[in-house]
Coordinates of N, CA and C in Angstrom, one line a residue:
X529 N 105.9 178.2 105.0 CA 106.5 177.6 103.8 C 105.5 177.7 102.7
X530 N 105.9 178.9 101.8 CA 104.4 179.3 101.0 C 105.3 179.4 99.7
X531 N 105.3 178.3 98.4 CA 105.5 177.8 97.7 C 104.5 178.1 96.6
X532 N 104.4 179.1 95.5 CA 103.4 178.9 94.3 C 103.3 177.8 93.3
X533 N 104.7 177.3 93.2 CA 104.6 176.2 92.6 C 104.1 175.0 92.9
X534 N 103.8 174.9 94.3 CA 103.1 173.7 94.9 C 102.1 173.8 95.0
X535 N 101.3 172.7 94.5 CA 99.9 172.4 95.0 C 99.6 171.3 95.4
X536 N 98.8 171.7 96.6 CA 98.7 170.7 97.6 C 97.4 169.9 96.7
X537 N 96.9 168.1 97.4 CA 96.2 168.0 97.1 C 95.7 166.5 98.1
X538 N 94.4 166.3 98.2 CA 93.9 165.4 99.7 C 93.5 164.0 99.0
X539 N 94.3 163.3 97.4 CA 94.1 162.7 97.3 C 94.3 161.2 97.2
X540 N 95.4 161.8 98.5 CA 95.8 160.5 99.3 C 94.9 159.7 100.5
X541 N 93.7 160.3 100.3 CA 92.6 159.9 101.3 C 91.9 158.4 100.3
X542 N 92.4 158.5 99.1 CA 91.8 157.0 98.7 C 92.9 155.7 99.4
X543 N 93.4 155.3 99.9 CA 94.0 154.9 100.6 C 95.1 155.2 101.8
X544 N 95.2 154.8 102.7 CA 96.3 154.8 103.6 C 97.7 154.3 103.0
X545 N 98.6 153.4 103.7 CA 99.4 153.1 103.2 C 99.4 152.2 101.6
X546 N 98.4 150.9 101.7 CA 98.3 150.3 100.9 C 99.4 149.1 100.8
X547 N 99.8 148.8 101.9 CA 101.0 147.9 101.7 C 100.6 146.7 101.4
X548 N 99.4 145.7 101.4 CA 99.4 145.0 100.6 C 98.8 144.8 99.0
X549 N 98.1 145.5 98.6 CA 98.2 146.1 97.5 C 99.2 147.0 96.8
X550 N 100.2 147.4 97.4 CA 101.5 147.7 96.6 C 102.2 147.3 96.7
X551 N 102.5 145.9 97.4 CA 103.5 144.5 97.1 C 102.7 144.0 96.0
X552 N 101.4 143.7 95.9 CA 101.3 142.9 94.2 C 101.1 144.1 93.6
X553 N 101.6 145.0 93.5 CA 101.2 145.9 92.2 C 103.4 145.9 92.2
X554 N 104.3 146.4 92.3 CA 105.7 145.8 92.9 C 105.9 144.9 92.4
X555 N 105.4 143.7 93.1 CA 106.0 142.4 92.6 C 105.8 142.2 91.0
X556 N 104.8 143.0 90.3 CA 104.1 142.6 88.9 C 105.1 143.3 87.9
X557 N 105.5 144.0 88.5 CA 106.5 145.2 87.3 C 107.9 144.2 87.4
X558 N 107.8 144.0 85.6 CA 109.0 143.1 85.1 C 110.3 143.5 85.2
X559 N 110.3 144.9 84.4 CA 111.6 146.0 84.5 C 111.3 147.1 85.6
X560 N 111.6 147.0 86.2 CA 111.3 148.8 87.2 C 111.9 149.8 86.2
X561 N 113.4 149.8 85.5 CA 113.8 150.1 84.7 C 112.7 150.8 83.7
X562 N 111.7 150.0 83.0 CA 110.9 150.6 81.8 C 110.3 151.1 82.9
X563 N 109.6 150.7 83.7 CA 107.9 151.2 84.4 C 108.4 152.6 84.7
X564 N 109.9 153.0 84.9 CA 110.2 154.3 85.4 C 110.2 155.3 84.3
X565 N 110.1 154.5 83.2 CA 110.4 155.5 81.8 C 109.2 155.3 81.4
X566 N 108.4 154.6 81.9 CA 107.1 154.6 81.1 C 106.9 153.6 79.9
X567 N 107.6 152.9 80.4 CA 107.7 151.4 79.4 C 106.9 150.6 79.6
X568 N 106.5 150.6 80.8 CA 105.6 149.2 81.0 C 104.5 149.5 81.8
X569 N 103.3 148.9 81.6 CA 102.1 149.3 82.5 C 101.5 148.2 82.8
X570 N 100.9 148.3 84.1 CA 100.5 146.8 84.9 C 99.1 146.8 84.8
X571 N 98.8 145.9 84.9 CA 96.7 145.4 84.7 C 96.2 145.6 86.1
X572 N 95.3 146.6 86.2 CA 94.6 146.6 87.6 C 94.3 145.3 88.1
X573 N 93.8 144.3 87.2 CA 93.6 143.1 88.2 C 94.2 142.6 89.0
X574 N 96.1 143.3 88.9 CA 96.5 142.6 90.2 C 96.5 142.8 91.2
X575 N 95.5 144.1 91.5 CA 95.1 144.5 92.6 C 94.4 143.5 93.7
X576 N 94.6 143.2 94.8 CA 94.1 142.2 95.7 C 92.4 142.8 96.3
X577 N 91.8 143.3 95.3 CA 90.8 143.5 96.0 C 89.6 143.4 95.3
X578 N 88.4 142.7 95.7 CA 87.1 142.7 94.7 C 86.4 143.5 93.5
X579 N 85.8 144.6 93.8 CA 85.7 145.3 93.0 C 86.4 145.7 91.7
X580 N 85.7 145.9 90.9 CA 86.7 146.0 89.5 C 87.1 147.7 90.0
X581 N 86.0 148.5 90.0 CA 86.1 150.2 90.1 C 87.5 150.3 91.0
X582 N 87.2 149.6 92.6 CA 88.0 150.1 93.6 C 89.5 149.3 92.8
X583 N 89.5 148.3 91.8 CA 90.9 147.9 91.2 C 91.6 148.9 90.4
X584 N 91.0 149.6 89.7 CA 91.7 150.6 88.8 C 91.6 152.1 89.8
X585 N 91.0 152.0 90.4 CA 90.9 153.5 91.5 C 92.7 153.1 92.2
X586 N 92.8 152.2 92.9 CA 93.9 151.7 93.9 C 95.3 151.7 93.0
X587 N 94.9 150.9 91.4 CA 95.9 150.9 90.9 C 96.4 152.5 90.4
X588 N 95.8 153.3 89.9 CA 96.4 154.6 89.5 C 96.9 155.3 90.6
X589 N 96.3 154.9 91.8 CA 97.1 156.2 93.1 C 98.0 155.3 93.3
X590 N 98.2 153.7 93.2 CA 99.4 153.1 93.7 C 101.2 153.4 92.7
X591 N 99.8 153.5 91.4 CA 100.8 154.0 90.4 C 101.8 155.1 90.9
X592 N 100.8 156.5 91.1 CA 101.2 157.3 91.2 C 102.5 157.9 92.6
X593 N 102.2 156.7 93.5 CA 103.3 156.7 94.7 C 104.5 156.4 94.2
X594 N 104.3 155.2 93.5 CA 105.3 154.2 93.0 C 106.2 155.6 92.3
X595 N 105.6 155.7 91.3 CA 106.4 156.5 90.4 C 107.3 157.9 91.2
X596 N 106.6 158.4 92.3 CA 107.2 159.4 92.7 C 108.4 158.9 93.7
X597 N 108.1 157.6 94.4 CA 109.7 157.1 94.6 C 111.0 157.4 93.4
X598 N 110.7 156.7 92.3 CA 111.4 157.2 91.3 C 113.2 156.6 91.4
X599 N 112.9 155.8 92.0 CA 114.3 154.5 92.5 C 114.2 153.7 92.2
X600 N 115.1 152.8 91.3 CA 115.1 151.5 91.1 C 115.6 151.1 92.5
X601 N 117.0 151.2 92.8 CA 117.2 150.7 94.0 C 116.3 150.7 95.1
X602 N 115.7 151.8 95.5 CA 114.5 151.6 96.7 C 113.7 150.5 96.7
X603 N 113.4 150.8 95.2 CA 111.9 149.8 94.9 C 112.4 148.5 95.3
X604 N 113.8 148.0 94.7 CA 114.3 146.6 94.5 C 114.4 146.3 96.2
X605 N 114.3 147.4 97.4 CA 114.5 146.9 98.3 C 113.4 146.7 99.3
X606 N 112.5 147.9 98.8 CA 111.2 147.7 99.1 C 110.6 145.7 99.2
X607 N 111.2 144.7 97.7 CA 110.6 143.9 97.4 C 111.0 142.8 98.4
X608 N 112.5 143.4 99.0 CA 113.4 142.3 99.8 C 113.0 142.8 101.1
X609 N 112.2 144.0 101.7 CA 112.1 143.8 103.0 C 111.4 143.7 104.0
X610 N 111.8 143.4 105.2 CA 110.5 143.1 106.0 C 109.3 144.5 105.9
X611 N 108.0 143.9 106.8 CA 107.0 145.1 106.8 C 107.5 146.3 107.0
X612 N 108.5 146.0 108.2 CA 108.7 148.2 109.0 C 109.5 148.6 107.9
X613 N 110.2 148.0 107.1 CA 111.2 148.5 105.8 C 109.7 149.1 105.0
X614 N 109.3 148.0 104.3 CA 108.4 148.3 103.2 C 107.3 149.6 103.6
X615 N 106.8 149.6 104.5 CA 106.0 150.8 105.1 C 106.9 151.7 105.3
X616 N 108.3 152.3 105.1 CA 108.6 153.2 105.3 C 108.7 153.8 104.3
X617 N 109.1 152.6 103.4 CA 109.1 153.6 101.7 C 108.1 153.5 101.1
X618 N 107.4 152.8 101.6 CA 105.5 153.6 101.3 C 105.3 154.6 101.6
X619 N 105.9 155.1 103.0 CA 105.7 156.7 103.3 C 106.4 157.7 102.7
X620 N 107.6 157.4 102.5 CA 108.4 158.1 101.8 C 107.9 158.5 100.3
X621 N 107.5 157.6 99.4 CA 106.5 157.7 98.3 C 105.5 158.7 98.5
X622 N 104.9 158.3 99.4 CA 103.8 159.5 99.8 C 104.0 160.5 99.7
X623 N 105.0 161.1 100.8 CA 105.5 162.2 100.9 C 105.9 163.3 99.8
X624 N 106.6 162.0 99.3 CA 107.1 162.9 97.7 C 105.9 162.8 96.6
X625 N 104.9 162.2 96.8 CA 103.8 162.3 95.9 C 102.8 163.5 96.3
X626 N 102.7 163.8 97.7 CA 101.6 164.4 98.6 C 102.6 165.3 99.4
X627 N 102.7 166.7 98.7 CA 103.7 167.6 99.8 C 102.9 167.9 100.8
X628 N 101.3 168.2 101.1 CA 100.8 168.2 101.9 C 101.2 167.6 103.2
X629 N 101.2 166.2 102.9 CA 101.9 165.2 103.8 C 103.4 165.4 104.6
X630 N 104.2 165.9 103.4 CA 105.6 166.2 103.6 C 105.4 167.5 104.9
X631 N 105.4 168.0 104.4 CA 104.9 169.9 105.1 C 104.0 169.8 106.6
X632 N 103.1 168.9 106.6 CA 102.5 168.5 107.7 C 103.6 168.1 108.6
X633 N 104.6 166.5 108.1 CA 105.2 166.2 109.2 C 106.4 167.3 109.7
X634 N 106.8 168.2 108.8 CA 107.8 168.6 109.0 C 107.6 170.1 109.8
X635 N 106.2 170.6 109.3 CA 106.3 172.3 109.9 C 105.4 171.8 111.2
X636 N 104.4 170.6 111.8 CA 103.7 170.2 112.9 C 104.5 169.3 113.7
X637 N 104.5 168.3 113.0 CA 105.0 166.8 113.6 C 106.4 167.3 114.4
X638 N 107.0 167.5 113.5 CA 108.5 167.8 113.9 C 108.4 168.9 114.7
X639 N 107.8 169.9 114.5 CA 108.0 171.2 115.6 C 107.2 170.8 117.2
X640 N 106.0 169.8 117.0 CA 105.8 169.4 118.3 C 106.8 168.7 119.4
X641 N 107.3 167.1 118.0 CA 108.4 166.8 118.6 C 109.6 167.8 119.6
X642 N 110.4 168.4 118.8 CA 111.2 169.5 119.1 C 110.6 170.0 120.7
X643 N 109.3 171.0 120.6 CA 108.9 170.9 121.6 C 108.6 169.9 122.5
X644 N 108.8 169.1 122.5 CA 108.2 168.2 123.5 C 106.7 168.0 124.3
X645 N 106.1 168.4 122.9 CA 104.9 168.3 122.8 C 104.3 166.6 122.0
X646 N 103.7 165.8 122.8 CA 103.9 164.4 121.6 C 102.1 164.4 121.3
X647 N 101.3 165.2 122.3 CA 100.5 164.7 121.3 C 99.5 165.3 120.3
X648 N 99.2 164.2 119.6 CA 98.4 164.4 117.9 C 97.4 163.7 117.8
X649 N 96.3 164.9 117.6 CA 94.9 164.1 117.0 C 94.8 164.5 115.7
X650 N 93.7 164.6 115.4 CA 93.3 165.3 113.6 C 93.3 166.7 113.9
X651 N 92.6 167.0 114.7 CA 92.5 168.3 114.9 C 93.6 169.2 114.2
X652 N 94.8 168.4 114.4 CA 96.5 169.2 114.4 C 96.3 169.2 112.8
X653 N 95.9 168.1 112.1 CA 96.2 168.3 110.3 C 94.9 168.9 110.2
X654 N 93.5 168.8 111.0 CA 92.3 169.8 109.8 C 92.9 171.1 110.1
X655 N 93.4 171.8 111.3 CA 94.4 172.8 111.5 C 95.2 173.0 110.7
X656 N 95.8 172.7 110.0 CA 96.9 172.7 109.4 C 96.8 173.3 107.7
X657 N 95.9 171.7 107.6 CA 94.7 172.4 106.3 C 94.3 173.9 105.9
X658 N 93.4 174.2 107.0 CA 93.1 175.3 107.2 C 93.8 176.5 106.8
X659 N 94.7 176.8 107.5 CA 96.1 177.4 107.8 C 96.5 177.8 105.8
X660 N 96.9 176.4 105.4 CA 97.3 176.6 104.0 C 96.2 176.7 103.2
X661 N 95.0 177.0 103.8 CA 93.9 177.5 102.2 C 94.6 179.0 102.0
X662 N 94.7 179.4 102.8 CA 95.0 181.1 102.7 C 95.8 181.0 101.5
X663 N 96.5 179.9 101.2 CA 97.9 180.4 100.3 C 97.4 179.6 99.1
X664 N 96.8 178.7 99.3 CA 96.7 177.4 98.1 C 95.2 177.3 97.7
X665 N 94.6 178.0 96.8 CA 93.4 178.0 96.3 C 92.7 176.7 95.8
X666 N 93.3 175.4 95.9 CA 93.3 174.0 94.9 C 92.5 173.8 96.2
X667 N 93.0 174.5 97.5 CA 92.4 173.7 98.8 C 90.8 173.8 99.4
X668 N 90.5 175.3 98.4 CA 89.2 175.6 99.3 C 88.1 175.4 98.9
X669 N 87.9 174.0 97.5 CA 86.9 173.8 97.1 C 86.9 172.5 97.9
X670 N 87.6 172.3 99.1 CA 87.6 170.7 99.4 C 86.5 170.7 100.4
X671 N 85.5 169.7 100.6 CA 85.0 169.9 101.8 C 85.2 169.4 103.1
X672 N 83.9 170.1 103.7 CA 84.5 169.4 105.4 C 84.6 168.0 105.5
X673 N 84.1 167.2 104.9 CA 84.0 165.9 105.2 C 85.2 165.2 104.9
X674 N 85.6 165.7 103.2 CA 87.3 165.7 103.0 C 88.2 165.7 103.6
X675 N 88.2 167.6 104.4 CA 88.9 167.6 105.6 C 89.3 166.7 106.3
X676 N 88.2 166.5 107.0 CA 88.6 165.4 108.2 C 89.1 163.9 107.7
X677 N 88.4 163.4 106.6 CA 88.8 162.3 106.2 C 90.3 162.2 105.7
X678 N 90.9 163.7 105.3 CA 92.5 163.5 105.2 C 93.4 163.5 106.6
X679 N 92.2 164.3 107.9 CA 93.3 163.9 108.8 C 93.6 162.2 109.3
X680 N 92.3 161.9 109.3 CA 92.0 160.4 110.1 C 93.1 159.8 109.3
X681 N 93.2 159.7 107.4 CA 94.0 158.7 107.1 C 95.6 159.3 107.3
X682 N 95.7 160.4 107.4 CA 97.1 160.8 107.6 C 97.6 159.9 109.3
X683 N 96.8 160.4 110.1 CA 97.2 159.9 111.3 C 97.2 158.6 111.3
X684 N 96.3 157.7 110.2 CA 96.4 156.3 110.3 C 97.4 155.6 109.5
X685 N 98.1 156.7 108.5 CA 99.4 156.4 108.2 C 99.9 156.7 109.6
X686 N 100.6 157.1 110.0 CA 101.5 157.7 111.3 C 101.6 156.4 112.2
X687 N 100.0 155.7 112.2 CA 99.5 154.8 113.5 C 101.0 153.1 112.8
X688 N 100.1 153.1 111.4 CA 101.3 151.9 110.7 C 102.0 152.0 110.6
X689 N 102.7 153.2 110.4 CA 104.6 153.6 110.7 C 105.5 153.3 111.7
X690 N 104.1 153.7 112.7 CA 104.5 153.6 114.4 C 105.3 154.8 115.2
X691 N 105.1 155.7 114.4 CA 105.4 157.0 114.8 C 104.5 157.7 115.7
X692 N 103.2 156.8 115.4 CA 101.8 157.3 117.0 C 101.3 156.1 117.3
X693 N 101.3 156.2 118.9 CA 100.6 154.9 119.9 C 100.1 156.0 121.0
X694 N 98.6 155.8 120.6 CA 97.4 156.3 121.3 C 97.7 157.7 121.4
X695 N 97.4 158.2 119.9 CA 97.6 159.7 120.1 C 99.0 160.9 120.8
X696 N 100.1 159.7 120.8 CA 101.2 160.6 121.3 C 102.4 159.9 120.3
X697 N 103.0 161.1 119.7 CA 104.0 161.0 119.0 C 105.4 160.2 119.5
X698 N 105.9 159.2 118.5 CA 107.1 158.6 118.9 C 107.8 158.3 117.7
X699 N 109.3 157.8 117.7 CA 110.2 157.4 117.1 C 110.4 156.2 116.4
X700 N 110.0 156.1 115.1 CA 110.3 154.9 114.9 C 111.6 154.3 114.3
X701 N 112.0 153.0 114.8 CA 113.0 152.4 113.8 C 113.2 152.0 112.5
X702 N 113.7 153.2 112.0 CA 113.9 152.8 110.0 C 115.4 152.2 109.5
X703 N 115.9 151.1 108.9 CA 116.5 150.7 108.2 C 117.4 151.8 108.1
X704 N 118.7 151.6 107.9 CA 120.0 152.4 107.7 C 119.9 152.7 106.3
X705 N 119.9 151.3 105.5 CA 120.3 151.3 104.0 C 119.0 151.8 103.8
X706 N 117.6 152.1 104.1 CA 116.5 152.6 103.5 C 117.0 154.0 103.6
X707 N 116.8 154.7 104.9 CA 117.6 156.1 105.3 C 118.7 156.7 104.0
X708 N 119.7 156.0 104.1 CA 120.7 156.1 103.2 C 120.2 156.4 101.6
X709 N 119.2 155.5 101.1 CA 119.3 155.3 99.9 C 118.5 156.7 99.7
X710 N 117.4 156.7 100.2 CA 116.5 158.5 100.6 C 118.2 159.7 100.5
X711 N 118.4 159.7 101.7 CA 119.7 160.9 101.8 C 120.0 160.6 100.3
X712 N 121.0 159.5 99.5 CA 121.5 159.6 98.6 C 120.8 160.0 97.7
X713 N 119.3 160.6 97.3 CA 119.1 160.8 96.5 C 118.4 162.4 96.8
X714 N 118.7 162.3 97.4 CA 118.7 164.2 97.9 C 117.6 164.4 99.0
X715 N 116.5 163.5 99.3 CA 115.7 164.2 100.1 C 116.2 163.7 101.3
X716 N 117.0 164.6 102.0 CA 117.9 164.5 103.4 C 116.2 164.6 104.2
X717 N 115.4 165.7 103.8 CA 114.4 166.4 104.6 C 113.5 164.9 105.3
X718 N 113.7 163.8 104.5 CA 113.2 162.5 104.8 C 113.7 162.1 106.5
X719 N 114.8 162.4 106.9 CA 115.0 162.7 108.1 C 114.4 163.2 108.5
X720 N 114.3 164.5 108.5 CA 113.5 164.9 109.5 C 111.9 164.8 109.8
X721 N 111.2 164.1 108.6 CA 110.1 163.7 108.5 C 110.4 163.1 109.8
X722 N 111.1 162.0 109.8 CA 111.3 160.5 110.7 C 112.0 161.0 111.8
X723 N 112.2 162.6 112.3 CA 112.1 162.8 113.8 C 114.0 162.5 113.9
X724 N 114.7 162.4 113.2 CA 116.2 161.8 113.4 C 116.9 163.0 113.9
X725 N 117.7 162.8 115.3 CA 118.4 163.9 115.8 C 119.6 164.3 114.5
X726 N 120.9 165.4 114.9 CA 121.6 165.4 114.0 C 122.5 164.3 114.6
X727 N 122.9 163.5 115.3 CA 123.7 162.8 115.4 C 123.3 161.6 115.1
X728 N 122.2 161.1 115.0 CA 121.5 160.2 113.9 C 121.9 160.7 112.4
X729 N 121.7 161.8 111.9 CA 121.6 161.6 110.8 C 122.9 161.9 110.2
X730 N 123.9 161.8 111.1 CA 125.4 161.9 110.9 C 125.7 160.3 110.7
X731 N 124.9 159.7 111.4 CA 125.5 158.1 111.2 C 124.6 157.1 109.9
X732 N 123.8 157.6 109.0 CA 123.4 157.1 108.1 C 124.3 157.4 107.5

């Protein structure tokens, strides 16, 4: 999947999911409406975390997920749902923020699955990495230490999704209306991130 327009990038290693710091960064946005248009901007202090630095570091990448959902509707349901809801469209955000991420689950994750191959260490994403410097020059000033630190947090998203328990890939249960509102807005491919046979994803 060799794309010139895309560039990859491992800057989703400043956090994992982040779900409780992007329920108060979420709950703070008055209009989702403006924040989508660029109407309204939130004060890093409502980041739930000490440091001033790590407050504005968390708020710009939180920003940055948020915005790439790019749903009022999602977001509005994001705010109404339980954790396995809200961590899905945290992932989903990611995905669409970090094609890296997308591309991983879908040309590894999913072809292991298929295979019936379940299990995943880092190894599979510094592999993966690797693989795509050939094509994506953004990638080969990263270092080793980078490397690995983007597979640990990739897999440690996977671990809070619940898509891996002890290094072997599994299925998680995601919300219909979450599913749904994703398909409705074109990225069907969100399926297959989330491992959905076709007769699943006939019934969202």
């Amino acid at each position: 999947m060799v794309d010139p327009k895309i560039k990859y990038s491992t800057a989703f290693t400043s956090g994992a999911l982040l779900l409780r710091e992007t329920e108060a960064y979420v709950s703070a946005i008055n209009s989702l409406k403006d924040f989508l248009d660029g109407n309204e901007s939130i004060d890093y202090n409502i980041i739930p975390v000490n440091a001033e630095s790590s407050k504005k570091r968390l708020k710009n990448e939180i920003e940055k997920r948020v915005q790439a959902i790019n749903n009022e509707r999602l977001l509005n349901t994001f705010l109404t749902s339980d954790k396995n809801g809200k961590i899905s469209i945290l992932f989903y955000g990611i995905c669409k923020c970090y094609p890296i991420i997308k591309h991983f689950m879908l040309e590894v994750v999913l072809k292991k699955w298929q295979n019936l191959d379940y299990e995943l260490d880092i190894s599979d994403f510094t592999n993966f990495l690797y693989r795509k410097m050939d094509f994506h020059p953004e990638l080969q000033k990263i270092t080793e230490k980078t490397i690995y630190k983007s597979g640990q947090v990739a897999l440690k998203m996977l671990v809070d999704l619940g898509m891996l328990h002890k290094n072997k890939i599994q299925k998680t249960a995601i919300s219909n209306t979450i599913l749904r509102e994703c398909a409705n807005a074109g990225d069907l491919w969100f399926l297959d991130v989330l491992l959905l046979n076709e007769i699943e994803k006939q019934e969202i």
